[in-house]
Structure formats: structure tokens, C-alpha cells
Amino acid sequence: MPRPKRQLLATAEETSNPPAALEHEQAIACVKKGEGKNLYTVELPSGTSLLVELPSRFRSTIWIKRGGFVLINLSAFDDRENKLDGEILNVVRDEKLWRKQAYWPGEFAKKSAYPPDSDEEGSVVGKMPPVDDSDTEA
């Protein structure tokens, strides 16, 4: 039997609001790869790759895509000896709202999808063709 709709909506609402501040053992990370079995490889702002687990309350409810951002707890598996480095606490869904927070890392700054315009003369898109004097005399 599927989960009740109110439980799905509560989980979705919980993930839409960013926390006021991050605790010491929490960090924002970028999802690089899905490893399977609810395990994801994420990258911290420092460039360190970690293997984190998606808790059961998010499974089949919230989908995570590559390049998306998650809030992770780095001390979740300190007491166990395994390959997991942390647990996903929250999935960043409204990225605009999260980027406005003071704790958002500068390394994850929004990048433009278009390359910077360094060569103005190379593109003729939207420009009028040059006027040729020989056409106007005839």
C-alpha cells in the first residue's frame, strides 16, 4: 500500500524551507553520482568526495538529480565502522531561497550557461548587413 498523501506532502514541505543556521557537523554538498541502493557520491565545497545515504523518509518521495544540492550530516555514522561518510538531512529543492542564506558556500556560486562574450566581432547575429556603395549607384 502506498504512503498516505499527507505524509508525502509533509515531507515535500519540510524540504522546501532552509534552516536558519547550520550546525557544526552539517554541510551543503553537490550530488555527483548515484551509486545505487540509496547511496550517493557528493562533493563538499572543499572538493572532498563523500559517500552518503538517503534516509528512508525521502525514498520514493523526493528525487535527487546529479548536480543538485543536499544538506548532509557528517557525524551520522561516526559510531559505526563502514564506508558511509554521512547522511542526507535535507534535499535542496528551492535553490534560489537556499542561495540567499548566509551559510551557502561561495564555491557553489551560480555559473552562467553561456560563455562570456569576449569576441564582439565574431558574431553577426542580430546585425544589419553592411551597406555596399555599388548597389546604391545603379
Tab-separated table of N, CA and C in Angstrom:
chain	number	residue	atom	x	y	z
A	1	MET	N	0.830	-1.177	0.000
A	1	MET	CA	0.000	0.000	0.000
A	1	MET	C	0.883	1.253	0.000
A	2	PRO	N	0.574	2.251	-0.826
A	2	PRO	CA	1.406	3.456	-0.864
A	2	PRO	C	1.253	4.296	0.402
A	3	ARG	N	2.209	5.196	0.574
A	3	ARG	CA	2.158	6.112	1.708
A	3	ARG	C	0.956	7.033	1.590
A	4	PRO	N	0.432	7.477	2.718
A	4	PRO	CA	-0.661	8.460	2.654
A	4	PRO	C	-0.176	9.768	2.025
A	5	LYS	N	-1.070	10.423	1.312
A	5	LYS	CA	-0.744	11.663	0.606
A	5	LYS	C	-0.281	12.756	1.577
A	6	ARG	N	-0.866	12.784	2.777
A	6	ARG	CA	-0.478	13.823	3.739
A	6	ARG	C	0.973	13.656	4.190
A	7	GLN	N	1.451	12.399	4.241
A	7	GLN	CA	2.840	12.156	4.622
A	7	GLN	C	3.785	12.611	3.506
A	8	LEU	N	3.413	12.384	2.259
A	8	LEU	CA	4.213	12.839	1.126
A	8	LEU	C	4.289	14.362	1.087
A	9	LEU	N	3.148	15.006	1.298
A	9	LEU	CA	3.117	16.466	1.281
A	9	LEU	C	3.899	17.057	2.443
A	10	ALA	N	3.870	16.418	3.602
A	10	ALA	CA	4.630	16.901	4.756
A	10	ALA	C	6.128	16.809	4.496
A	11	THR	N	6.578	15.735	3.868
A	11	THR	CA	7.995	15.583	3.542
A	11	THR	C	8.414	16.623	2.511
A	12	ALA	N	7.582	16.853	1.518
A	12	ALA	CA	7.887	17.854	0.493
A	12	ALA	C	7.942	19.256	1.097
A	13	GLU	N	7.040	19.565	2.008
A	13	GLU	CA	7.029	20.883	2.654
A	13	GLU	C	8.255	21.072	3.539
A	14	GLU	N	8.657	20.008	4.195
A	14	GLU	CA	9.821	20.067	5.093
A	14	GLU	C	11.098	20.382	4.326
A	15	THR	N	11.228	19.864	3.112
A	15	THR	CA	12.441	20.076	2.335
A	15	THR	C	12.470	21.420	1.626
A	16	SER	N	11.343	22.106	1.536
A	16	SER	CA	11.317	23.359	0.786
A	16	SER	C	11.886	24.543	1.570
A	17	ASN	N	11.925	24.455	2.898
A	17	ASN	CA	12.415	25.573	3.711
A	17	ASN	C	13.822	25.302	4.234
A	18	PRO	N	14.772	26.228	3.990
A	18	PRO	CA	16.122	26.045	4.525
A	18	PRO	C	16.172	26.344	6.024
A	19	PRO	N	17.087	25.709	6.753
A	19	PRO	CA	17.214	26.012	8.180
A	19	PRO	C	17.798	27.408	8.384
A	20	ALA	N	17.599	27.971	9.569
A	20	ALA	CA	18.113	29.314	9.862
A	20	ALA	C	19.641	29.325	9.914
A	21	ALA	N	20.222	28.267	10.463
A	21	ALA	CA	21.685	28.168	10.558
A	21	ALA	C	22.070	26.699	10.528
A	22	LEU	N	23.303	26.441	10.099
A	22	LEU	CA	23.807	25.070	10.069
A	22	LEU	C	24.555	24.758	11.352
A	23	GLU	N	24.424	23.523	11.813
A	23	GLU	CA	25.191	23.084	12.967
A	23	GLU	C	26.609	22.751	12.521
A	24	HIS	N	27.476	22.487	13.501
A	24	HIS	CA	28.896	22.265	13.219
A	24	HIS	C	29.127	21.058	12.300
A	25	GLU	N	28.381	19.986	12.488
A	25	GLU	CA	28.609	18.762	11.720
A	25	GLU	C	27.807	18.706	10.423
A	26	GLN	N	27.095	19.770	10.062
A	26	GLN	CA	26.305	19.803	8.844
A	26	GLN	C	27.031	20.573	7.753
A	27	ALA	N	26.777	20.188	6.499
A	27	ALA	CA	27.398	20.861	5.362
A	27	ALA	C	26.490	20.739	4.147
A	28	ILE	N	26.658	21.668	3.226
A	28	ILE	CA	25.949	21.609	1.957
A	28	ILE	C	26.895	20.967	0.948
A	29	ALA	N	26.371	20.023	0.152
A	29	ALA	CA	27.197	19.310	-0.813
A	29	ALA	C	26.466	19.206	-2.139
A	30	CYS	N	27.238	19.026	-3.199
A	30	CYS	CA	26.699	18.870	-4.546
A	30	CYS	C	26.697	17.382	-4.893
A	31	VAL	N	25.578	16.895	-5.417
A	31	VAL	CA	25.455	15.483	-5.775
A	31	VAL	C	26.190	15.252	-7.093
A	32	LYS	N	27.123	14.306	-7.083
A	32	LYS	CA	27.898	14.000	-8.283
A	32	LYS	C	27.427	12.733	-8.971
A	33	LYS	N	27.032	11.708	-8.181
A	33	LYS	CA	26.714	10.425	-8.785
A	33	LYS	C	25.816	9.608	-7.871
A	34	GLY	N	24.862	8.921	-8.434
A	34	GLY	CA	24.047	7.971	-7.689
A	34	GLY	C	24.701	6.606	-7.747
A	35	GLU	N	25.010	6.047	-6.600
A	35	GLU	CA	25.721	4.768	-6.547
A	35	GLU	C	24.768	3.575	-6.515
A	36	GLY	N	23.491	3.803	-6.283
A	36	GLY	CA	22.524	2.722	-6.177
A	36	GLY	C	22.244	2.393	-4.727
A	37	LYS	N	21.110	1.738	-4.478
A	37	LYS	CA	20.701	1.366	-3.117
A	37	LYS	C	20.659	2.580	-2.186
A	38	ASN	N	20.165	3.707	-2.689
A	38	ASN	CA	20.001	4.942	-1.902
A	38	ASN	C	21.318	5.514	-1.401
A	39	LEU	N	22.396	5.268	-2.118
A	39	LEU	CA	23.710	5.833	-1.803
A	39	LEU	C	24.092	6.817	-2.902
A	40	TYR	N	24.682	7.934	-2.483
A	40	TYR	CA	25.072	8.979	-3.424
A	40	TYR	C	26.484	9.452	-3.122
A	41	THR	N	27.236	9.751	-4.181
A	41	THR	CA	28.534	10.388	-4.034
A	41	THR	C	28.305	11.889	-4.130
A	42	VAL	N	28.751	12.620	-3.115
A	42	VAL	CA	28.591	14.071	-3.084
A	42	VAL	C	29.962	14.715	-2.954
A	43	GLU	N	30.022	15.985	-3.313
A	43	GLU	CA	31.273	16.730	-3.222
A	43	GLU	C	31.060	17.946	-2.339
A	44	LEU	N	31.923	18.087	-1.346
A	44	LEU	CA	31.887	19.242	-0.452
A	44	LEU	C	32.483	20.453	-1.158
A	45	PRO	N	32.267	21.659	-0.643
A	45	PRO	CA	32.860	22.853	-1.260
A	45	PRO	C	34.387	22.785	-1.321
A	46	SER	N	35.011	22.030	-0.424
A	46	SER	CA	36.473	21.897	-0.432
A	46	SER	C	36.963	20.958	-1.521
A	47	GLY	N	36.055	20.228	-2.188
A	47	GLY	CA	36.432	19.304	-3.246
A	47	GLY	C	36.503	17.857	-2.791
A	48	THR	N	36.261	17.590	-1.520
A	48	THR	CA	36.301	16.244	-0.973
A	48	THR	C	35.061	15.462	-1.392
A	49	SER	N	35.251	14.245	-1.875
A	49	SER	CA	34.124	13.386	-2.248
A	49	SER	C	33.760	12.485	-1.079
A	50	LEU	N	32.451	12.360	-0.834
A	50	LEU	CA	31.946	11.535	0.258
A	50	LEU	C	30.835	10.636	-0.256
A	51	LEU	N	30.624	9.512	0.438
A	51	LEU	CA	29.519	8.623	0.149
A	51	LEU	C	28.483	8.795	1.245
A	52	VAL	N	27.259	9.202	0.861
A	52	VAL	CA	26.202	9.461	1.849
A	52	VAL	C	24.974	8.625	1.514
A	53	GLU	N	24.134	8.431	2.536
A	53	GLU	CA	22.938	7.610	2.399
A	53	GLU	C	21.692	8.488	2.448
A	54	LEU	N	20.705	8.120	1.649
A	54	LEU	CA	19.414	8.791	1.672
A	54	LEU	C	18.522	8.089	2.694
A	55	PRO	N	18.015	8.805	3.707
A	55	PRO	CA	17.182	8.152	4.723
A	55	PRO	C	15.856	7.636	4.140
A	56	SER	N	15.238	6.733	4.847
A	56	SER	CA	14.035	6.078	4.345
A	56	SER	C	12.856	7.039	4.168
A	57	ARG	N	12.813	8.144	4.904
A	57	ARG	CA	11.674	9.069	4.770
A	57	ARG	C	11.675	9.789	3.424
A	58	PHE	N	12.843	9.862	2.747
A	58	PHE	CA	12.923	10.512	1.438
A	58	PHE	C	12.781	9.521	0.282
A	59	ARG	N	12.945	8.245	0.538
A	59	ARG	CA	12.940	7.258	-0.537
A	59	ARG	C	11.569	7.186	-1.193
A	60	SER	N	11.570	7.184	-2.507
A	60	SER	CA	10.349	7.156	-3.337
A	60	SER	C	9.444	8.358	-3.079
A	61	THR	N	9.990	9.407	-2.490
A	61	THR	CA	9.216	10.615	-2.231
A	61	THR	C	9.871	11.824	-2.896
A	62	ILE	N	11.148	12.012	-2.607
A	62	ILE	CA	11.928	13.129	-3.140
A	62	ILE	C	13.010	12.548	-4.032
A	63	TRP	N	13.102	13.051	-5.261
A	63	TRP	CA	14.103	12.554	-6.198
A	63	TRP	C	15.293	13.496	-6.226
A	64	ILE	N	16.480	12.917	-6.312
A	64	ILE	CA	17.721	13.691	-6.321
A	64	ILE	C	18.349	13.550	-7.695
A	65	LYS	N	18.748	14.678	-8.276
A	65	LYS	CA	19.388	14.634	-9.583
A	65	LYS	C	20.858	15.027	-9.462
A	66	ARG	N	21.641	14.594	-10.430
A	66	ARG	CA	23.058	14.963	-10.451
A	66	ARG	C	23.176	16.469	-10.605
A	67	GLY	N	24.103	17.056	-9.868
A	67	GLY	CA	24.277	18.498	-9.913
A	67	GLY	C	23.391	19.225	-8.929
A	68	GLY	N	22.480	18.519	-8.280
A	68	GLY	CA	21.627	19.113	-7.260
A	68	GLY	C	22.383	19.240	-5.945
A	69	PHE	N	21.774	19.897	-4.989
A	69	PHE	CA	22.428	20.132	-3.709
A	69	PHE	C	21.651	19.472	-2.582
A	70	VAL	N	22.390	19.010	-1.581
A	70	VAL	CA	21.797	18.366	-0.411
A	70	VAL	C	22.484	18.891	0.842
A	71	LEU	N	21.764	18.830	1.954
A	71	LEU	CA	22.319	19.146	3.267
A	71	LEU	C	22.654	17.814	3.920
A	72	ILE	N	23.919	17.642	4.324
A	72	ILE	CA	24.340	16.362	4.880
A	72	ILE	C	24.808	16.509	6.317
A	73	ASN	N	24.704	15.419	7.048
A	73	ASN	CA	25.198	15.337	8.421
A	73	ASN	C	26.438	14.463	8.387
A	74	LEU	N	27.584	15.038	8.719
A	74	LEU	CA	28.849	14.314	8.630
A	74	LEU	C	29.104	13.399	9.818
A	75	SER	N	28.396	13.593	10.916
A	75	SER	CA	28.654	12.780	12.110
A	75	SER	C	27.607	11.684	12.322
A	76	ALA	N	26.802	11.408	11.330
A	76	ALA	CA	25.724	10.429	11.498
A	76	ALA	C	26.246	9.007	11.676
A	77	PHE	N	27.353	8.671	11.033
A	77	PHE	CA	27.862	7.305	11.072
A	77	PHE	C	29.229	7.218	11.752
A	78	ASP	N	29.529	8.136	12.654
A	78	ASP	CA	30.811	8.102	13.355
A	78	ASP	C	30.938	6.889	14.265
A	79	ASP	N	29.835	6.436	14.824
A	79	ASP	CA	29.890	5.330	15.771
A	79	ASP	C	29.971	3.970	15.079
A	80	ARG	N	29.720	3.910	13.764
A	80	ARG	CA	29.775	2.643	13.035
A	80	ARG	C	31.005	2.601	12.136
A	81	GLU	N	31.546	1.421	11.958
A	81	GLU	CA	32.678	1.228	11.051
A	81	GLU	C	32.140	0.751	9.705
A	82	ASN	N	31.979	1.668	8.762
A	82	ASN	CA	31.549	1.317	7.413
A	82	ASN	C	32.054	2.372	6.446
A	83	LYS	N	31.718	2.205	5.194
A	83	LYS	CA	32.224	3.116	4.167
A	83	LYS	C	31.418	4.398	4.033
A	84	LEU	N	30.289	4.512	4.731
A	84	LEU	CA	29.461	5.711	4.632
A	84	LEU	C	30.068	6.859	5.434
A	85	ASP	N	30.065	8.037	4.830
A	85	ASP	CA	30.634	9.223	5.478
A	85	ASP	C	29.582	10.128	6.087
A	86	GLY	N	28.322	9.944	5.743
A	86	GLY	CA	27.283	10.811	6.283
A	86	GLY	C	25.911	10.411	5.806
A	87	GLU	N	24.933	11.246	6.187
A	87	GLU	CA	23.539	11.001	5.858
A	87	GLU	C	22.929	12.289	5.318
A	88	ILE	N	22.047	12.159	4.355
A	88	ILE	CA	21.367	13.321	3.791
A	88	ILE	C	20.271	13.753	4.753
A	89	LEU	N	20.328	15.004	5.179
A	89	LEU	CA	19.308	15.554	6.078
A	89	LEU	C	18.183	16.237	5.321
A	90	ASN	N	18.538	16.901	4.243
A	90	ASN	CA	17.560	17.684	3.510
A	90	ASN	C	17.997	17.778	2.050
A	91	VAL	N	17.040	17.836	1.154
A	91	VAL	CA	17.297	17.987	-0.266
A	91	VAL	C	16.932	19.409	-0.653
A	92	VAL	N	17.852	20.108	-1.294
A	92	VAL	CA	17.610	21.491	-1.708
A	92	VAL	C	16.699	21.463	-2.927
A	93	ARG	N	15.478	21.945	-2.750
A	93	ARG	CA	14.519	21.976	-3.852
A	93	ARG	C	14.366	23.392	-4.398
A	94	ASP	N	14.196	24.379	-3.531
A	94	ASP	CA	14.073	25.774	-3.964
A	94	ASP	C	15.459	26.415	-3.839
A	95	GLU	N	16.268	26.222	-4.882
A	95	GLU	CA	17.671	26.636	-4.823
A	95	GLU	C	17.832	28.149	-4.638
A	96	LYS	N	16.926	28.938	-5.208
A	96	LYS	CA	17.007	30.396	-5.063
A	96	LYS	C	16.932	30.815	-3.605
A	97	LEU	N	16.023	30.213	-2.880
A	97	LEU	CA	15.841	30.537	-1.469
A	97	LEU	C	17.055	30.110	-0.639
A	98	TRP	N	17.609	28.966	-0.949
A	98	TRP	CA	18.780	28.466	-0.218
A	98	TRP	C	20.014	29.326	-0.501
A	99	ARG	N	20.182	29.794	-1.737
A	99	ARG	CA	21.363	30.592	-2.091
A	99	ARG	C	21.401	31.934	-1.361
A	100	LYS	N	20.267	32.405	-0.896
A	100	LYS	CA	20.208	33.685	-0.175
A	100	LYS	C	20.690	33.563	1.264
A	101	GLN	N	20.830	32.340	1.764
A	101	GLN	CA	21.252	32.136	3.151
A	101	GLN	C	22.736	32.476	3.308
A	102	ALA	N	23.114	32.919	4.506
A	102	ALA	CA	24.491	33.338	4.773
A	102	ALA	C	25.463	32.156	4.751
A	103	TYR	N	24.989	30.964	5.023
A	103	TYR	CA	25.872	29.809	5.101
A	103	TYR	C	26.099	29.129	3.746
A	104	TRP	N	25.477	29.611	2.669
A	104	TRP	CA	25.667	28.988	1.355
A	104	TRP	C	27.122	29.182	0.917
A	105	PRO	N	27.830	28.100	0.537
A	105	PRO	CA	29.253	28.219	0.174
A	105	PRO	C	29.458	29.001	-1.114
A	106	GLY	N	30.479	29.818	-1.128
A	106	GLY	CA	30.809	30.602	-2.314
A	106	GLY	C	31.295	29.743	-3.467
A	107	GLU	N	31.804	28.549	-3.169
A	107	GLU	CA	32.285	27.647	-4.205
A	107	GLU	C	31.150	27.131	-5.084
A	108	PHE	N	29.927	27.173	-4.570
A	108	PHE	CA	28.765	26.715	-5.315
A	108	PHE	C	28.008	27.885	-5.932
A	109	ALA	N	28.717	28.933	-6.299
A	109	ALA	CA	28.073	30.104	-6.897
A	109	ALA	C	27.457	29.712	-8.238
A	110	LYS	N	26.366	30.366	-8.574
A	110	LYS	CA	25.651	30.075	-9.816
A	110	LYS	C	26.538	30.459	-10.999
A	111	LYS	N	26.698	29.531	-11.934
A	111	LYS	CA	27.506	29.788	-13.121
A	111	LYS	C	26.578	30.025	-14.306
A	112	SER	N	26.979	30.908	-15.184
A	112	SER	CA	26.188	31.210	-16.366
A	112	SER	C	26.265	30.044	-17.345
A	113	ALA	N	25.169	29.769	-18.016
A	113	ALA	CA	25.136	28.700	-19.006
A	113	ALA	C	25.788	29.122	-20.313
A	114	TYR	N	25.960	30.414	-20.500
A	114	TYR	CA	26.554	30.929	-21.716
A	114	TYR	C	27.970	31.385	-21.446
A	115	PRO	N	28.883	31.190	-22.403
A	115	PRO	CA	30.256	31.667	-22.200
A	115	PRO	C	30.297	33.191	-22.249
A	116	PRO	N	31.255	33.801	-21.585
A	116	PRO	CA	31.342	35.267	-21.615
A	116	PRO	C	31.648	35.765	-23.022
A	117	ASP	N	31.061	36.915	-23.379
A	117	ASP	CA	31.262	37.490	-24.707
A	117	ASP	C	32.603	38.217	-24.751
A	118	SER	N	33.610	37.522	-25.254
A	118	SER	CA	34.924	38.142	-25.349
A	118	SER	C	35.205	38.606	-26.774
A	119	ASP	N	34.522	38.034	-27.761
A	119	ASP	CA	34.750	38.385	-29.149
A	119	ASP	C	33.485	39.000	-29.723
A	120	GLU	N	33.414	40.308	-29.724
A	120	GLU	CA	32.225	41.009	-30.203
A	120	GLU	C	32.120	40.941	-31.725
A	121	GLU	N	33.255	40.941	-32.458
A	121	GLU	CA	33.239	40.988	-33.914
A	121	GLU	C	32.906	39.628	-34.526
A	122	GLY	N	33.071	38.541	-33.818
A	122	GLY	CA	32.857	37.207	-34.357
A	122	GLY	C	31.403	36.897	-34.639
A	123	SER	N	30.490	37.487	-33.935
A	123	SER	CA	29.077	37.168	-34.101
A	123	SER	C	28.381	38.251	-34.918
A	124	VAL	N	27.575	37.813	-35.896
A	124	VAL	CA	26.817	38.759	-36.710
A	124	VAL	C	25.322	38.589	-36.474
A	125	VAL	N	24.971	37.849	-35.445
A	125	VAL	CA	23.568	37.606	-35.145
A	125	VAL	C	22.917	38.917	-34.706
A	126	GLY	N	21.819	39.279	-35.327
A	126	GLY	CA	21.071	40.466	-34.966
A	126	GLY	C	21.620	41.758	-35.560
A	127	LYS	N	22.624	41.671	-36.436
A	127	LYS	CA	23.214	42.872	-37.032
A	127	LYS	C	22.751	43.014	-38.480
A	128	MET	N	22.669	44.244	-38.931
A	128	MET	CA	22.301	44.529	-40.314
A	128	MET	C	23.488	44.213	-41.220
A	129	PRO	N	23.214	43.793	-42.451
A	129	PRO	CA	24.322	43.545	-43.377
A	129	PRO	C	24.995	44.867	-43.745
A	130	PRO	N	26.269	44.818	-44.114
A	130	PRO	CA	26.967	46.060	-44.458
A	130	PRO	C	26.393	46.675	-45.737
A	131	VAL	N	26.428	47.994	-45.810
A	131	VAL	CA	25.915	48.717	-46.952
A	131	VAL	C	27.014	48.766	-48.010
A	132	ASP	N	26.675	48.374	-49.216
A	132	ASP	CA	27.641	48.400	-50.321
A	132	ASP	C	27.319	49.590	-51.206
A	133	ASP	N	28.282	50.472	-51.473
A	133	ASP	CA	28.065	51.676	-52.268
A	133	ASP	C	27.742	51.390	-53.718
A	134	SER	N	28.222	50.285	-54.291
A	134	SER	CA	27.988	49.975	-55.701
A	134	SER	C	26.525	49.668	-55.974
A	135	ASP	N	25.791	49.143	-54.994
A	135	ASP	CA	24.368	48.862	-55.180
A	135	ASP	C	23.528	50.132	-55.193
A	136	THR	N	23.930	51.170	-54.508
A	136	THR	CA	23.139	52.380	-54.428
A	136	THR	C	23.295	53.260	-55.648
A	137	GLU	N	24.378	53.141	-56.458
A	137	GLU	CA	24.610	53.980	-57.622
A	137	GLU	C	23.798	53.512	-58.832
A	138	ALA	N	23.433	52.289	-58.929
A	138	ALA	CA	22.775	51.756	-60.122
A	138	ALA	C	21.339	52.098	-60.219
